[in-house]
Coordinates of C-alpha atoms in Angstrom, one line a residue:
M1 CA -22.1 -2.5 -5.4
T2 CA -21.2 -5.3 -2.9
H3 CA -17.9 -3.1 -2.3
T4 CA -20.2 0.1 -1.3
K5 CA -22.1 -2.2 0.9
S6 CA -19.2 -3.4 2.8
I7 CA -17.9 0.1 3.3
F8 CA -21.2 1.0 4.5
A9 CA -21.6 -1.7 6.6
T10 CA -18.2 -1.2 8.2
L11 CA -18.7 2.6 9.0
A12 CA -22.1 1.9 10.6
T13 CA -20.2 -0.7 13.1
I14 CA -17.6 2.0 14.1
A15 CA -20.3 4.3 14.6
L16 CA -22.4 2.1 16.5
F17 CA -19.2 1.1 18.7
A18 CA -18.5 4.8 19.1
L19 CA -22.1 5.9 20.2
A20 CA -22.2 2.7 22.7
G21 CA -19.0 3.9 24.2
C22 CA -20.5 7.3 24.9
S23 CA -23.8 6.3 26.5
S24 CA -22.1 4.4 29.3
K25 CA -23.3 5.6 32.9
D26 CA -19.5 4.8 34.2
S27 CA -18.4 7.4 31.9
K28 CA -16.1 10.3 33.6
F29 CA -17.8 12.9 31.2
L30 CA -21.1 13.0 32.5
A31 CA -23.6 15.8 31.4
Q32 CA -23.2 19.1 32.9
R33 CA -25.4 20.1 35.9
K34 CA -26.0 23.9 36.2
A35 CA -27.3 26.0 39.2
L36 CA -27.7 29.2 39.8
F37 CA -25.0 30.7 42.4
N38 CA -26.1 34.2 42.8
K39 CA -27.9 34.3 46.0
D40 CA -26.5 34.8 49.4
W41 CA -23.1 35.8 48.8
Q42 CA -20.8 37.7 51.6
F43 CA -19.3 41.0 50.8
H44 CA -16.6 43.1 52.6
L45 CA -15.3 46.4 51.3
N46 CA -11.3 46.4 52.2
D47 CA -9.0 48.6 50.4
S48 CA -6.0 47.0 51.8
I49 CA -4.3 44.1 50.3
K50 CA -2.3 43.5 53.3
D51 CA -5.1 42.0 54.8
K52 CA -5.8 39.4 52.2
D53 CA -4.5 36.4 54.8
T54 CA -7.2 37.5 57.5
I55 CA -10.0 38.9 55.6
G56 CA -11.9 35.8 55.7
I57 CA -12.5 36.2 59.4
A58 CA -13.8 39.8 59.1
T59 CA -16.8 40.3 61.1
Q60 CA -18.2 43.0 59.0
W61 CA -19.6 40.9 56.1
R62 CA -23.0 42.0 54.1
T63 CA -25.3 39.7 52.5
L64 CA -26.2 40.2 49.3
N65 CA -27.0 38.8 45.6
L66 CA -25.0 39.1 42.7
P67 CA -24.8 40.5 40.4
H68 CA -23.4 43.4 42.6
D69 CA -21.2 46.4 41.9
W70 CA -20.1 48.1 45.0
S71 CA -18.4 51.0 43.4
I72 CA -21.9 52.7 42.6
E73 CA -22.5 52.9 46.2
G74 CA -19.9 55.5 46.5
N75 CA -19.9 58.9 45.5
F76 CA -19.3 60.2 42.1
D77 CA -16.0 62.3 41.6
Q78 CA -14.7 63.8 38.4
K79 CA -11.4 63.8 39.8
S80 CA -11.4 59.8 40.2
P81 CA -8.1 58.1 39.2
V82 CA -10.2 56.4 36.6
G83 CA -12.0 59.7 35.4
T84 CA -15.5 60.0 33.8
G85 CA -14.4 56.9 31.5
G86 CA -14.6 54.8 34.5
G87 CA -17.9 56.4 35.6
A88 CA -16.1 58.7 37.7
L89 CA -16.1 56.6 40.6
S90 CA -13.5 55.5 43.0
G91 CA -11.8 52.0 42.7
G92 CA -10.9 49.7 45.3
L93 CA -10.7 46.3 46.6
G94 CA -14.0 44.6 47.2
W95 CA -14.0 40.9 48.7
Y96 CA -16.7 38.3 48.2
K97 CA -17.5 34.9 49.6
K98 CA -19.9 32.1 49.4
T99 CA -20.4 29.0 51.6
F100 CA -22.2 25.8 50.0
T101 CA -22.6 22.4 50.8
V102 CA -21.6 19.4 48.4
A103 CA -23.3 16.1 48.8
P104 CA -21.2 13.3 50.0
E105 CA -21.5 11.4 46.7
D106 CA -20.3 14.5 44.9
S107 CA -17.4 15.2 47.1
V108 CA -15.0 13.1 45.1
K109 CA -16.2 14.6 41.7
V110 CA -14.6 17.4 39.9
T111 CA -16.6 20.7 40.6
S112 CA -16.2 24.1 38.5
I113 CA -17.8 27.1 39.1
V114 CA -17.9 29.5 36.1
F115 CA -18.0 33.3 36.6
N116 CA -19.4 35.6 34.0
G117 CA -18.9 39.3 34.0
V118 CA -16.3 39.5 36.5
Y119 CA -14.5 42.6 36.5

């Protein structure tokens, strides 16, 4: 019985130290902060990949909110390269950009943006 209590006390001590280490404010693994990032995107339709280096300075950007599917704004065409399986819509190349501000205290932290449903 004493041996069992000793093992239990040892395991409890290890667990206590492990949990104490996880609760440190200085931990580099802080809780995630999530924010919606869907509003005020800029969109530009340009089918030329040759313009990839200058597309950021295009003057004809349209402000919109996500989710956005620019292909449904076009005409339906059963002879489209993707056929009716692709909705009979023409493909192409659309560009999106967004400007956002990072607080000075967050500028040295790792920030990730996760995109869901990108096609």
